Amino acid sequence: MDGLRGNEWHEANRRSWNAATVAHNSHKRDQAGHLRRGGTTLFPEEIELLGDVSGRRLVHLQCNSGQDTLSLAQLGAVVTGVDISDEAIDFARRLSADSGLPGVFHRADVYDWLATARDHGEQFDVAFSSYGSICWLSDMKLWAASISAILADGGRLVVIDFHPVALMFDERFQLAHSYFGNGQPHKWDDGVSDYVGRAGALLAPSGIEEGVRDFQNPHATYEFQWHLSAVVTAVLDAGLRIDRLREYPFFNAAKLYNDMCEGPSRRLYLPENVPSIPLMFGLVAAKPGCA
Ligand SMILES: C[S@@+](CC[C@H](N)C(=O)[O-])C[C@H]1O[C@@H](n2cnc3c(N)ncnc32)[C@H](O)[C@@H]1O
């Protein structure tokens, strides 16, 4: 596709995320103040999957602008955030300074960062990957094996993301994409959208402002559909033991389809007359050994 490969897809995605991240943050009011006042951007589902993170060395992979990473610092985790987007990591560093919550942030391709961390013998108790991260991974097996290499014995990989079944449907809830993506990139000419501007308060717990209007992303993206057993098999092949696998009938705050019903805790459900499908999944996998 377009003659691009591996890192070139990632670099194209970096440009698209740089543009979109500015638009996304423009809609979120006083994020540092929200965190300083003890506010969080986390949802109950990841808090349940992560368990007690106090004192744990936690790396948040594809952390974007660090709001969730710093919310985890608020819970006592010793956090590192990694993301390919320059804008996102610049913002995360400023948010850490302005909120007074400590965090180390690296701007890097997740694959490059994992390889370097492994070579330097870095070890983490928790690797966390969340909401809209899996679809940017061009090599599922390499991702899982690289995470396994930086987990301490007894350390855990915690994933919460959109379910691959949910990603088969377009915004009109029409079946539009194959379940089995086979690691092939799908090009989106319109790039990362301003979904924060569209979701409004749902994705902005600190409050909403008008911010950037009529955002058009000039940078295309390349995304990857990984079916559930591709993720599970990669995690098992990486030598991790799957302790929990969950499926949820709602999205947390993300309005991926036009017609959705809002429930408590910023959950979005399919309308009542539509048969249910899994919209998100969660996974916890442990590296054998004593923590
Ligand atoms: C939907 S966001 C994830 C949001 C995140 N869960 C949070 O807490 O805000 C997806 C992120 O993946 C990042 N990303 C995409 N490809 C990447 C890569 N190859 N390496 C590192 N980060 C990448 C993007 O820059 C973007 O910030």
PDB file of C-alpha atoms and ligand atoms in Angstrom:
ATOM      1  CA  MET A   1       0.000   0.000   0.000  1.00  0.00           C
ATOM      2  CA  ASP A   2       1.521   3.343  -1.153  1.00  0.00           C
ATOM      3  CA  GLY A   3       4.866   1.517  -1.100  1.00  0.00           C
ATOM      4  CA  LEU A   4       5.123   2.289   2.639  1.00  0.00           C
ATOM      5  CA  ARG A   5       6.270  -0.220   5.271  1.00  0.00           C
ATOM      6  CA  GLY A   6       6.755  -0.564   9.066  1.00  0.00           C
ATOM      7  CA  ASN A   7       8.294   2.654  10.350  1.00  0.00           C
ATOM      8  CA  GLU A   8       6.966   4.643   7.387  1.00  0.00           C
ATOM      9  CA  TRP A   9       3.390   3.802   8.373  1.00  0.00           C
ATOM     10  CA  HIS A  10       4.244   4.800  11.932  1.00  0.00           C
ATOM     11  CA  GLU A  11       5.798   8.085  10.808  1.00  0.00           C
ATOM     12  CA  ALA A  12       2.709   8.909   8.745  1.00  0.00           C
ATOM     13  CA  ASN A  13       0.604   8.201  11.832  1.00  0.00           C
ATOM     14  CA  ARG A  14       2.898  10.440  13.893  1.00  0.00           C
ATOM     15  CA  ARG A  15       2.141  13.401  11.613  1.00  0.00           C
ATOM     16  CA  SER A  16      -1.580  12.748  11.795  1.00  0.00           C
ATOM     17  CA  TRP A  17      -1.530  12.439  15.608  1.00  0.00           C
ATOM     18  CA  ASN A  18       0.520  15.630  15.926  1.00  0.00           C
ATOM     19  CA  ALA A  19      -2.176  17.569  14.091  1.00  0.00           C
ATOM     20  CA  ALA A  20      -5.111  15.925  15.886  1.00  0.00           C
ATOM     21  CA  THR A  21      -3.623  16.173  19.385  1.00  0.00           C
ATOM     22  CA  VAL A  22      -3.543  19.986  19.188  1.00  0.00           C
ATOM     23  CA  ALA A  23      -7.237  20.001  18.264  1.00  0.00           C
ATOM     24  CA  HIS A  24      -8.133  17.466  20.985  1.00  0.00           C
ATOM     25  CA  ASN A  25      -6.421  19.368  23.790  1.00  0.00           C
ATOM     26  CA  SER A  26      -7.874  22.682  22.620  1.00  0.00           C
ATOM     27  CA  HIS A  27     -11.320  21.454  23.778  1.00  0.00           C
ATOM     28  CA  LYS A  28     -10.277  20.382  27.305  1.00  0.00           C
ATOM     29  CA  ARG A  29     -10.422  23.056  29.979  1.00  0.00           C
ATOM     30  CA  ASP A  30      -7.793  23.423  32.749  1.00  0.00           C
ATOM     31  CA  GLN A  31      -6.537  19.844  32.680  1.00  0.00           C
ATOM     32  CA  ALA A  32      -3.713  20.546  35.134  1.00  0.00           C
ATOM     33  CA  GLY A  33      -6.125  22.126  37.630  1.00  0.00           C
ATOM     34  CA  HIS A  34      -8.399  19.081  37.358  1.00  0.00           C
ATOM     35  CA  LEU A  35      -5.517  16.761  38.236  1.00  0.00           C
ATOM     36  CA  ARG A  36      -4.216  19.113  40.968  1.00  0.00           C
ATOM     37  CA  ARG A  37      -7.635  19.043  42.612  1.00  0.00           C
ATOM     38  CA  GLY A  38      -7.441  15.217  42.723  1.00  0.00           C
ATOM     39  CA  GLY A  39      -9.507  14.673  39.573  1.00  0.00           C
ATOM     40  CA  THR A  40      -8.917  11.676  37.356  1.00  0.00           C
ATOM     41  CA  THR A  41      -9.424  10.768  33.701  1.00  0.00           C
ATOM     42  CA  LEU A  42      -9.562   7.011  34.402  1.00  0.00           C
ATOM     43  CA  PHE A  43     -12.605   4.756  34.117  1.00  0.00           C
ATOM     44  CA  PRO A  44     -13.605   2.063  36.642  1.00  0.00           C
ATOM     45  CA  GLU A  45     -12.798  -0.724  34.134  1.00  0.00           C
ATOM     46  CA  GLU A  46      -9.055  -0.032  33.906  1.00  0.00           C
ATOM     47  CA  ILE A  47      -8.847   0.679  37.625  1.00  0.00           C
ATOM     48  CA  GLU A  48     -10.349  -2.778  38.260  1.00  0.00           C
ATOM     49  CA  LEU A  49      -8.017  -4.490  35.739  1.00  0.00           C
ATOM     50  CA  LEU A  50      -4.918  -2.677  37.011  1.00  0.00           C
ATOM     51  CA  GLY A  51      -5.579  -3.354  40.708  1.00  0.00           C
ATOM     52  CA  ASP A  52      -3.378  -1.621  43.269  1.00  0.00           C
ATOM     53  CA  VAL A  53      -0.667   0.301  41.384  1.00  0.00           C
ATOM     54  CA  SER A  54       0.791   2.104  44.387  1.00  0.00           C
ATOM     55  CA  GLY A  55       4.591   2.026  44.287  1.00  0.00           C
ATOM     56  CA  ARG A  56       4.545   0.011  41.029  1.00  0.00           C
ATOM     57  CA  ARG A  57       6.816   0.883  38.097  1.00  0.00           C
ATOM     58  CA  LEU A  58       4.212   1.391  35.375  1.00  0.00           C
ATOM     59  CA  VAL A  59       4.794   2.141  31.706  1.00  0.00           C
ATOM     60  CA  HIS A  60       1.830   3.537  29.777  1.00  0.00           C
ATOM     61  CA  LEU A  61       2.413   2.651  26.123  1.00  0.00           C
ATOM     62  CA  GLN A  62       0.921   5.063  23.541  1.00  0.00           C
ATOM     63  CA  CYS A  63      -0.010   7.417  26.362  1.00  0.00           C
ATOM     64  CA  ASN A  64      -0.936  10.361  24.098  1.00  0.00           C
ATOM     65  CA  SER A  65      -0.950  13.573  26.208  1.00  0.00           C
ATOM     66  CA  GLY A  66      -0.465  11.775  29.507  1.00  0.00           C
ATOM     67  CA  GLN A  67      -3.777  12.512  31.235  1.00  0.00           C
ATOM     68  CA  ASP A  68      -4.374   8.844  32.125  1.00  0.00           C
ATOM     69  CA  THR A  69      -0.674   8.312  32.869  1.00  0.00           C
ATOM     70  CA  LEU A  70      -0.715  11.151  35.405  1.00  0.00           C
ATOM     71  CA  SER A  71      -4.034   9.931  36.834  1.00  0.00           C
ATOM     72  CA  LEU A  72      -2.159   6.682  37.526  1.00  0.00           C
ATOM     73  CA  ALA A  73       0.628   8.683  39.199  1.00  0.00           C
ATOM     74  CA  GLN A  74      -2.144  10.159  41.343  1.00  0.00           C
ATOM     75  CA  LEU A  75      -2.872   6.577  42.495  1.00  0.00           C
ATOM     76  CA  GLY A  76       0.762   6.178  43.557  1.00  0.00           C
ATOM     77  CA  ALA A  77       2.266   4.480  40.477  1.00  0.00           C
ATOM     78  CA  VAL A  78       5.766   5.472  39.379  1.00  0.00           C
ATOM     79  CA  VAL A  79       4.890   6.297  35.800  1.00  0.00           C
ATOM     80  CA  THR A  80       6.626   6.385  32.425  1.00  0.00           C
ATOM     81  CA  GLY A  81       4.661   7.362  29.312  1.00  0.00           C
ATOM     82  CA  VAL A  82       5.669   6.607  25.740  1.00  0.00           C
ATOM     83  CA  ASP A  83       4.116   7.992  22.565  1.00  0.00           C
ATOM     84  CA  ILE A  84       5.188   8.664  18.985  1.00  0.00           C
ATOM     85  CA  SER A  85       3.503  12.090  18.823  1.00  0.00           C
ATOM     86  CA  ASP A  86       5.722  15.114  19.514  1.00  0.00           C
ATOM     87  CA  GLU A  87       2.703  17.274  20.377  1.00  0.00           C
ATOM     88  CA  ALA A  88       1.350  14.664  22.777  1.00  0.00           C
ATOM     89  CA  ILE A  89       4.615  14.193  24.647  1.00  0.00           C
ATOM     90  CA  ASP A  90       5.288  17.958  24.845  1.00  0.00           C
ATOM     91  CA  PHE A  91       1.802  18.370  26.293  1.00  0.00           C
ATOM     92  CA  ALA A  92       2.275  15.471  28.752  1.00  0.00           C
ATOM     93  CA  ARG A  93       5.523  16.987  30.077  1.00  0.00           C
ATOM     94  CA  ARG A  94       3.814  20.377  30.580  1.00  0.00           C
ATOM     95  CA  LEU A  95       0.838  18.683  32.254  1.00  0.00           C
ATOM     96  CA  SER A  96       3.173  16.849  34.632  1.00  0.00           C
ATOM     97  CA  ALA A  97       4.916  20.118  35.576  1.00  0.00           C
ATOM     98  CA  ASP A  98       1.679  22.123  35.876  1.00  0.00           C
ATOM     99  CA  SER A  99      -0.193  19.467  37.857  1.00  0.00           C
ATOM    100  CA  GLY A 100       2.739  18.647  40.138  1.00  0.00           C
ATOM    101  CA  LEU A 101       2.309  14.929  39.347  1.00  0.00           C
ATOM    102  CA  PRO A 102       5.622  13.228  38.545  1.00  0.00           C
ATOM    103  CA  GLY A 103       6.028  11.279  35.316  1.00  0.00           C
ATOM    104  CA  VAL A 104       8.752  10.578  32.789  1.00  0.00           C
ATOM    105  CA  PHE A 105       7.669  10.909  29.147  1.00  0.00           C
ATOM    106  CA  HIS A 106       9.471   9.614  26.074  1.00  0.00           C
ATOM    107  CA  ARG A 107       8.686  10.544  22.504  1.00  0.00           C
ATOM    108  CA  ALA A 108       9.346   7.375  20.555  1.00  0.00           C
ATOM    109  CA  ASP A 109       7.878   4.729  18.344  1.00  0.00           C
ATOM    110  CA  VAL A 110       6.643   2.108  20.805  1.00  0.00           C
ATOM    111  CA  TYR A 111       8.643  -0.633  19.058  1.00  0.00           C
ATOM    112  CA  ASP A 112      11.893   1.370  19.198  1.00  0.00           C
ATOM    113  CA  TRP A 113      11.329   2.340  22.821  1.00  0.00           C
ATOM    114  CA  LEU A 114      10.607  -1.250  23.894  1.00  0.00           C
ATOM    115  CA  ALA A 115      13.783  -2.494  22.153  1.00  0.00           C
ATOM    116  CA  THR A 116      15.915   0.208  23.782  1.00  0.00           C
ATOM    117  CA  ALA A 117      14.377  -0.379  27.225  1.00  0.00           C
ATOM    118  CA  ARG A 118      15.083  -4.111  26.884  1.00  0.00           C
ATOM    119  CA  ASP A 119      18.692  -3.467  25.799  1.00  0.00           C
ATOM    120  CA  HIS A 120      19.175  -1.190  28.823  1.00  0.00           C
ATOM    121  CA  GLY A 121      17.738  -3.845  31.144  1.00  0.00           C
ATOM    122  CA  GLU A 122      14.788  -1.662  32.219  1.00  0.00           C
ATOM    123  CA  GLN A 123      12.082  -3.534  34.122  1.00  0.00           C
ATOM    124  CA  PHE A 124       8.467  -2.613  34.847  1.00  0.00           C
ATOM    125  CA  ASP A 125       5.815  -4.098  37.125  1.00  0.00           C
ATOM    126  CA  VAL A 126       2.971  -3.045  34.831  1.00  0.00           C
ATOM    127  CA  ALA A 127       2.742  -2.311  31.095  1.00  0.00           C
ATOM    128  CA  PHE A 128      -0.551  -0.570  30.313  1.00  0.00           C
ATOM    129  CA  SER A 129      -2.076  -0.079  26.866  1.00  0.00           C
ATOM    130  CA  SER A 130      -5.446   1.601  26.556  1.00  0.00           C
ATOM    131  CA  TYR A 131      -8.294   2.929  24.402  1.00  0.00           C
ATOM    132  CA  GLY A 132      -7.420   3.134  20.737  1.00  0.00           C
ATOM    133  CA  SER A 133      -3.847   1.817  20.934  1.00  0.00           C
ATOM    134  CA  ILE A 134      -3.976  -1.678  19.420  1.00  0.00           C
ATOM    135  CA  CYS A 135      -5.122  -0.417  16.010  1.00  0.00           C
ATOM    136  CA  TRP A 136      -1.785   1.411  15.485  1.00  0.00           C
ATOM    137  CA  LEU A 137       0.343  -1.710  15.965  1.00  0.00           C
ATOM    138  CA  SER A 138       1.826  -3.046  12.725  1.00  0.00           C
ATOM    139  CA  ASP A 139       3.294  -6.216  14.309  1.00  0.00           C
ATOM    140  CA  MET A 140       1.251  -7.867  17.044  1.00  0.00           C
ATOM    141  CA  LYS A 141       3.722 -10.657  17.850  1.00  0.00           C
ATOM    142  CA  LEU A 142       6.684  -8.279  18.112  1.00  0.00           C
ATOM    143  CA  TRP A 143       4.656  -5.956  20.362  1.00  0.00           C
ATOM    144  CA  ALA A 144       3.724  -8.716  22.821  1.00  0.00           C
ATOM    145  CA  ALA A 145       7.218 -10.255  22.873  1.00  0.00           C
ATOM    146  CA  SER A 146       8.822  -6.829  23.400  1.00  0.00           C
ATOM    147  CA  ILE A 147       6.517  -6.089  26.334  1.00  0.00           C
ATOM    148  CA  SER A 148       7.270  -9.474  27.886  1.00  0.00           C
ATOM    149  CA  ALA A 149      10.996  -8.598  27.701  1.00  0.00           C
ATOM    150  CA  ILE A 150      10.606  -5.447  29.835  1.00  0.00           C
ATOM    151  CA  LEU A 151       8.269  -6.926  32.466  1.00  0.00           C
ATOM    152  CA  ALA A 152       9.796  -7.932  35.773  1.00  0.00           C
ATOM    153  CA  ASP A 153       9.014 -11.449  37.029  1.00  0.00           C
ATOM    154  CA  GLY A 154       5.403 -11.378  38.196  1.00  0.00           C
ATOM    155  CA  GLY A 155       4.840  -8.160  36.232  1.00  0.00           C
ATOM    156  CA  ARG A 156       1.595  -7.679  34.291  1.00  0.00           C
ATOM    157  CA  LEU A 157       0.411  -6.487  30.909  1.00  0.00           C
ATOM    158  CA  VAL A 158      -2.959  -4.733  31.214  1.00  0.00           C
ATOM    159  CA  VAL A 159      -4.902  -3.880  28.053  1.00  0.00           C
ATOM    160  CA  ILE A 160      -8.249  -2.165  27.670  1.00  0.00           C
ATOM    161  CA  ASP A 161      -9.309  -1.282  24.151  1.00  0.00           C
ATOM    162  CA  PHE A 162     -12.075  -1.225  21.582  1.00  0.00           C
ATOM    163  CA  HIS A 163     -13.220  -4.725  20.685  1.00  0.00           C
ATOM    164  CA  PRO A 164     -12.250  -5.824  17.143  1.00  0.00           C
ATOM    165  CA  VAL A 165     -15.903  -6.752  16.550  1.00  0.00           C
ATOM    166  CA  ALA A 166     -16.906  -3.140  17.263  1.00  0.00           C
ATOM    167  CA  LEU A 167     -14.337  -1.903  14.733  1.00  0.00           C
ATOM    168  CA  MET A 168     -16.065  -3.835  11.922  1.00  0.00           C
ATOM    169  CA  PHE A 169     -18.856  -1.235  11.828  1.00  0.00           C
ATOM    170  CA  ASP A 170     -18.838   2.309  10.447  1.00  0.00           C
ATOM    171  CA  GLU A 171     -20.405   5.299  12.222  1.00  0.00           C
ATOM    172  CA  ARG A 172     -23.863   4.370  10.818  1.00  0.00           C
ATOM    173  CA  PHE A 173     -23.444   0.913  12.398  1.00  0.00           C
ATOM    174  CA  GLN A 174     -23.188  -0.669   8.965  1.00  0.00           C
ATOM    175  CA  LEU A 175     -20.919  -3.684   8.601  1.00  0.00           C
ATOM    176  CA  ALA A 176     -17.977  -2.129   6.748  1.00  0.00           C
ATOM    177  CA  HIS A 177     -14.700  -3.853   7.651  1.00  0.00           C
ATOM    178  CA  SER A 178     -13.411  -7.435   7.914  1.00  0.00           C
ATOM    179  CA  TYR A 179     -12.926  -8.984  11.329  1.00  0.00           C
ATOM    180  CA  PHE A 180      -9.717 -10.655  10.171  1.00  0.00           C
ATOM    181  CA  GLY A 181      -7.350  -7.842   9.226  1.00  0.00           C
ATOM    182  CA  ASN A 182      -4.330 -10.182   8.908  1.00  0.00           C
ATOM    183  CA  GLY A 183      -1.952  -7.388   9.872  1.00  0.00           C
ATOM    184  CA  GLN A 184      -2.627  -5.464   6.647  1.00  0.00           C
ATOM    185  CA  PRO A 185      -2.714  -1.651   6.941  1.00  0.00           C
ATOM    186  CA  HIS A 186      -5.930   0.179   6.181  1.00  0.00           C
ATOM    187  CA  LYS A 187      -5.358   3.707   4.888  1.00  0.00           C
ATOM    188  CA  TRP A 188      -7.652   6.491   6.086  1.00  0.00           C
ATOM    189  CA  ASP A 189      -7.145   9.568   3.910  1.00  0.00           C
ATOM    190  CA  ASP A 190      -8.874  11.877   6.393  1.00  0.00           C
ATOM    191  CA  GLY A 191      -6.486  10.934   9.226  1.00  0.00           C
ATOM    192  CA  VAL A 192      -7.179  11.152  12.962  1.00  0.00           C
ATOM    193  CA  SER A 193     -10.376  13.120  13.433  1.00  0.00           C
ATOM    194  CA  ASP A 194     -11.354  15.631  16.087  1.00  0.00           C
ATOM    195  CA  TYR A 195     -13.395  13.032  17.968  1.00  0.00           C
ATOM    196  CA  VAL A 196     -12.893  14.976  21.204  1.00  0.00           C
ATOM    197  CA  GLY A 197     -14.642  18.014  19.758  1.00  0.00           C
ATOM    198  CA  ARG A 198     -17.506  15.737  18.665  1.00  0.00           C
ATOM    199  CA  ALA A 199     -17.776  13.880  22.011  1.00  0.00           C
ATOM    200  CA  GLY A 200     -17.727  17.106  24.049  1.00  0.00           C
ATOM    201  CA  ALA A 201     -17.979  16.646  27.830  1.00  0.00           C
ATOM    202  CA  LEU A 202     -17.830  12.840  27.543  1.00  0.00           C
ATOM    203  CA  LEU A 203     -14.108  12.948  26.767  1.00  0.00           C
ATOM    204  CA  ALA A 204     -13.320  16.059  28.803  1.00  0.00           C
ATOM    205  CA  PRO A 205     -13.846  15.401  32.516  1.00  0.00           C
ATOM    206  CA  SER A 206     -12.057  18.688  33.317  1.00  0.00           C
ATOM    207  CA  GLY A 207     -14.674  20.635  31.334  1.00  0.00           C
ATOM    208  CA  ILE A 208     -15.116  21.596  27.718  1.00  0.00           C
ATOM    209  CA  GLU A 209     -14.192  24.694  25.694  1.00  0.00           C
ATOM    210  CA  GLU A 210     -14.905  25.476  22.082  1.00  0.00           C
ATOM    211  CA  GLY A 211     -11.274  25.279  20.931  1.00  0.00           C
ATOM    212  CA  VAL A 212     -10.338  24.466  17.341  1.00  0.00           C
ATOM    213  CA  ARG A 213     -13.297  24.553  14.918  1.00  0.00           C
ATOM    214  CA  ASP A 214     -13.861  22.583  11.705  1.00  0.00           C
ATOM    215  CA  PHE A 215     -10.660  20.593  12.105  1.00  0.00           C
ATOM    216  CA  GLN A 216      -9.487  18.845   8.937  1.00  0.00           C
ATOM    217  CA  ASN A 217      -6.483  16.578   9.261  1.00  0.00           C
ATOM    218  CA  PRO A 218      -4.190  16.870   6.212  1.00  0.00           C
ATOM    219  CA  HIS A 219      -2.284  13.692   7.192  1.00  0.00           C
ATOM    220  CA  ALA A 220      -3.566  10.214   6.313  1.00  0.00           C
ATOM    221  CA  THR A 221      -3.222   7.311   8.754  1.00  0.00           C
ATOM    222  CA  TYR A 222      -2.535   3.593   8.490  1.00  0.00           C
ATOM    223  CA  GLU A 223      -4.419   1.391  10.953  1.00  0.00           C
ATOM    224  CA  PHE A 224      -4.408  -2.326  11.640  1.00  0.00           C
ATOM    225  CA  GLN A 225      -7.294  -4.586  12.611  1.00  0.00           C
ATOM    226  CA  TRP A 226      -6.221  -7.354  15.014  1.00  0.00           C
ATOM    227  CA  HIS A 227      -8.844  -9.993  15.786  1.00  0.00           C
ATOM    228  CA  LEU A 228      -9.090 -11.060  19.399  1.00  0.00           C
ATOM    229  CA  SER A 229      -7.330 -14.406  19.027  1.00  0.00           C
ATOM    230  CA  ALA A 230      -4.401 -12.662  17.264  1.00  0.00           C
ATOM    231  CA  VAL A 231      -3.910 -10.548  20.404  1.00  0.00           C
ATOM    232  CA  VAL A 232      -4.429 -13.465  22.793  1.00  0.00           C
ATOM    233  CA  THR A 233      -2.129 -15.793  20.824  1.00  0.00           C
ATOM    234  CA  ALA A 234       0.625 -13.166  20.623  1.00  0.00           C
ATOM    235  CA  VAL A 235       0.413 -12.621  24.379  1.00  0.00           C
ATOM    236  CA  LEU A 236       0.546 -16.385  25.080  1.00  0.00           C
ATOM    237  CA  ASP A 237       3.409 -16.903  22.585  1.00  0.00           C
ATOM    238  CA  ALA A 238       5.315 -14.168  24.410  1.00  0.00           C
ATOM    239  CA  GLY A 239       5.331 -16.399  27.492  1.00  0.00           C
ATOM    240  CA  LEU A 240       2.694 -14.470  29.431  1.00  0.00           C
ATOM    241  CA  ARG A 241      -0.140 -16.175  31.351  1.00  0.00           C
ATOM    242  CA  ILE A 242      -3.588 -14.728  30.725  1.00  0.00           C
ATOM    243  CA  ASP A 243      -5.300 -14.154  34.068  1.00  0.00           C
ATOM    244  CA  ARG A 244      -8.344 -12.212  32.901  1.00  0.00           C
ATOM    245  CA  LEU A 245     -10.158 -11.599  29.626  1.00  0.00           C
ATOM    246  CA  ARG A 246     -13.236  -9.380  29.713  1.00  0.00           C
ATOM    247  CA  GLU A 247     -15.734  -8.158  27.105  1.00  0.00           C
ATOM    248  CA  TYR A 248     -17.955  -5.141  27.720  1.00  0.00           C
ATOM    249  CA  PRO A 249     -21.245  -4.176  26.015  1.00  0.00           C
ATOM    250  CA  PHE A 250     -20.413  -0.447  26.146  1.00  0.00           C
ATOM    251  CA  PHE A 251     -17.770   2.103  25.115  1.00  0.00           C
ATOM    252  CA  ASN A 252     -16.233   4.343  27.724  1.00  0.00           C
ATOM    253  CA  ALA A 253     -16.926   7.873  26.427  1.00  0.00           C
ATOM    254  CA  ALA A 254     -16.102   7.067  22.788  1.00  0.00           C
ATOM    255  CA  LYS A 255     -19.072   7.647  20.501  1.00  0.00           C
ATOM    256  CA  LEU A 256     -17.967   5.435  17.617  1.00  0.00           C
ATOM    257  CA  TYR A 257     -21.485   5.198  16.147  1.00  0.00           C
ATOM    258  CA  ASN A 258     -23.927   8.038  15.510  1.00  0.00           C
ATOM    259  CA  ASP A 259     -26.815   6.398  17.345  1.00  0.00           C
ATOM    260  CA  MET A 260     -25.821   5.452  20.894  1.00  0.00           C
ATOM    261  CA  CYS A 261     -27.455   5.758  24.324  1.00  0.00           C
ATOM    262  CA  GLU A 262     -25.608   7.381  27.180  1.00  0.00           C
ATOM    263  CA  GLY A 263     -25.616   5.475  30.478  1.00  0.00           C
ATOM    264  CA  PRO A 264     -24.051   6.241  33.848  1.00  0.00           C
ATOM    265  CA  SER A 265     -20.264   6.729  34.219  1.00  0.00           C
ATOM    266  CA  ARG A 266     -19.957   8.165  30.680  1.00  0.00           C
ATOM    267  CA  ARG A 267     -20.802   4.758  29.132  1.00  0.00           C
ATOM    268  CA  LEU A 268     -22.231   4.559  25.629  1.00  0.00           C
ATOM    269  CA  TYR A 269     -24.494   1.627  24.718  1.00  0.00           C
ATOM    270  CA  LEU A 270     -26.144   0.463  21.507  1.00  0.00           C
ATOM    271  CA  PRO A 271     -29.844   1.358  21.366  1.00  0.00           C
ATOM    272  CA  GLU A 272     -32.100  -1.154  23.183  1.00  0.00           C
ATOM    273  CA  ASN A 273     -33.592  -2.598  19.979  1.00  0.00           C
ATOM    274  CA  VAL A 274     -30.139  -3.547  18.598  1.00  0.00           C
ATOM    275  CA  PRO A 275     -28.726  -6.999  19.511  1.00  0.00           C
ATOM    276  CA  SER A 276     -25.677  -6.607  21.720  1.00  0.00           C
ATOM    277  CA  ILE A 277     -22.111  -7.067  20.508  1.00  0.00           C
ATOM    278  CA  PRO A 278     -18.870  -6.638  22.477  1.00  0.00           C
ATOM    279  CA  LEU A 279     -17.699  -3.021  22.275  1.00  0.00           C
ATOM    280  CA  MET A 280     -14.562  -3.135  24.445  1.00  0.00           C
ATOM    281  CA  PHE A 281     -12.287  -5.849  25.783  1.00  0.00           C
ATOM    282  CA  GLY A 282      -9.890  -6.044  28.703  1.00  0.00           C
ATOM    283  CA  LEU A 283      -6.986  -8.383  29.259  1.00  0.00           C
ATOM    284  CA  VAL A 284      -4.559  -8.991  32.126  1.00  0.00           C
ATOM    285  CA  ALA A 285      -1.545 -11.219  31.503  1.00  0.00           C
ATOM    286  CA  ALA A 286       1.262 -11.978  33.931  1.00  0.00           C
ATOM    287  CA  LYS A 287       4.904 -12.855  33.457  1.00  0.00           C
ATOM    288  CA  PRO A 288       5.522 -16.039  35.445  1.00  0.00           C
ATOM    289  CA  GLY A 289       7.626 -15.579  38.584  1.00  0.00           C
ATOM    290  CA  CYS A 290       7.399 -13.793  41.896  1.00  0.00           C
ATOM    291  CA  ALA A 291       6.690 -10.066  41.969  1.00  0.00           C
TER     292      ALA A 291
HETATM  293  C1  LIG B   1      -6.113   6.919  20.883  1.00  0.00           C
HETATM  294  S1  LIG B   1      -4.532   7.395  21.405  1.00  0.00           S
HETATM  295  C2  LIG B   1      -4.341   6.518  22.933  1.00  0.00           C
HETATM  296  C3  LIG B   1      -4.870   7.325  24.057  1.00  0.00           C
HETATM  297  C4  LIG B   1      -4.379   6.867  25.391  1.00  0.00           C
HETATM  298  N1  LIG B   1      -4.936   5.590  25.724  1.00  0.00           N
HETATM  299  C5  LIG B   1      -4.635   7.874  26.500  1.00  0.00           C
HETATM  300  O1  LIG B   1      -4.560   7.477  27.650  1.00  0.00           O
HETATM  301  O2  LIG B   1      -4.888   9.034  26.228  1.00  0.00           O
HETATM  302  C6  LIG B   1      -3.429   6.478  20.378  1.00  0.00           C
HETATM  303  C7  LIG B   1      -1.988   6.935  20.569  1.00  0.00           C
HETATM  304  O3  LIG B   1      -1.110   6.000  19.926  1.00  0.00           O
HETATM  305  C8  LIG B   1       0.016   6.753  19.508  1.00  0.00           C
HETATM  306  N2  LIG B   1       0.757   5.946  18.544  1.00  0.00           N
HETATM  307  C9  LIG B   1       0.345   5.536  17.318  1.00  0.00           C
HETATM  308  N3  LIG B   1       1.304   4.776  16.744  1.00  0.00           N
HETATM  309  C10 LIG B   1       2.336   4.713  17.623  1.00  0.00           C
HETATM  310  C11 LIG B   1       3.610   4.092  17.607  1.00  0.00           C
HETATM  311  N4  LIG B   1       4.026   3.363  16.553  1.00  0.00           N
HETATM  312  N5  LIG B   1       4.408   4.244  18.677  1.00  0.00           N
HETATM  313  C12 LIG B   1       4.028   4.977  19.745  1.00  0.00           C
HETATM  314  N6  LIG B   1       2.827   5.606  19.815  1.00  0.00           N
HETATM  315  C13 LIG B   1       1.981   5.464  18.769  1.00  0.00           C
HETATM  316  C14 LIG B   1      -0.569   8.034  18.965  1.00  0.00           C
HETATM  317  O4  LIG B   1       0.381   9.069  18.872  1.00  0.00           O
HETATM  318  C15 LIG B   1      -1.685   8.303  19.975  1.00  0.00           C
HETATM  319  O5  LIG B   1      -1.258   9.179  20.976  1.00  0.00           O
END
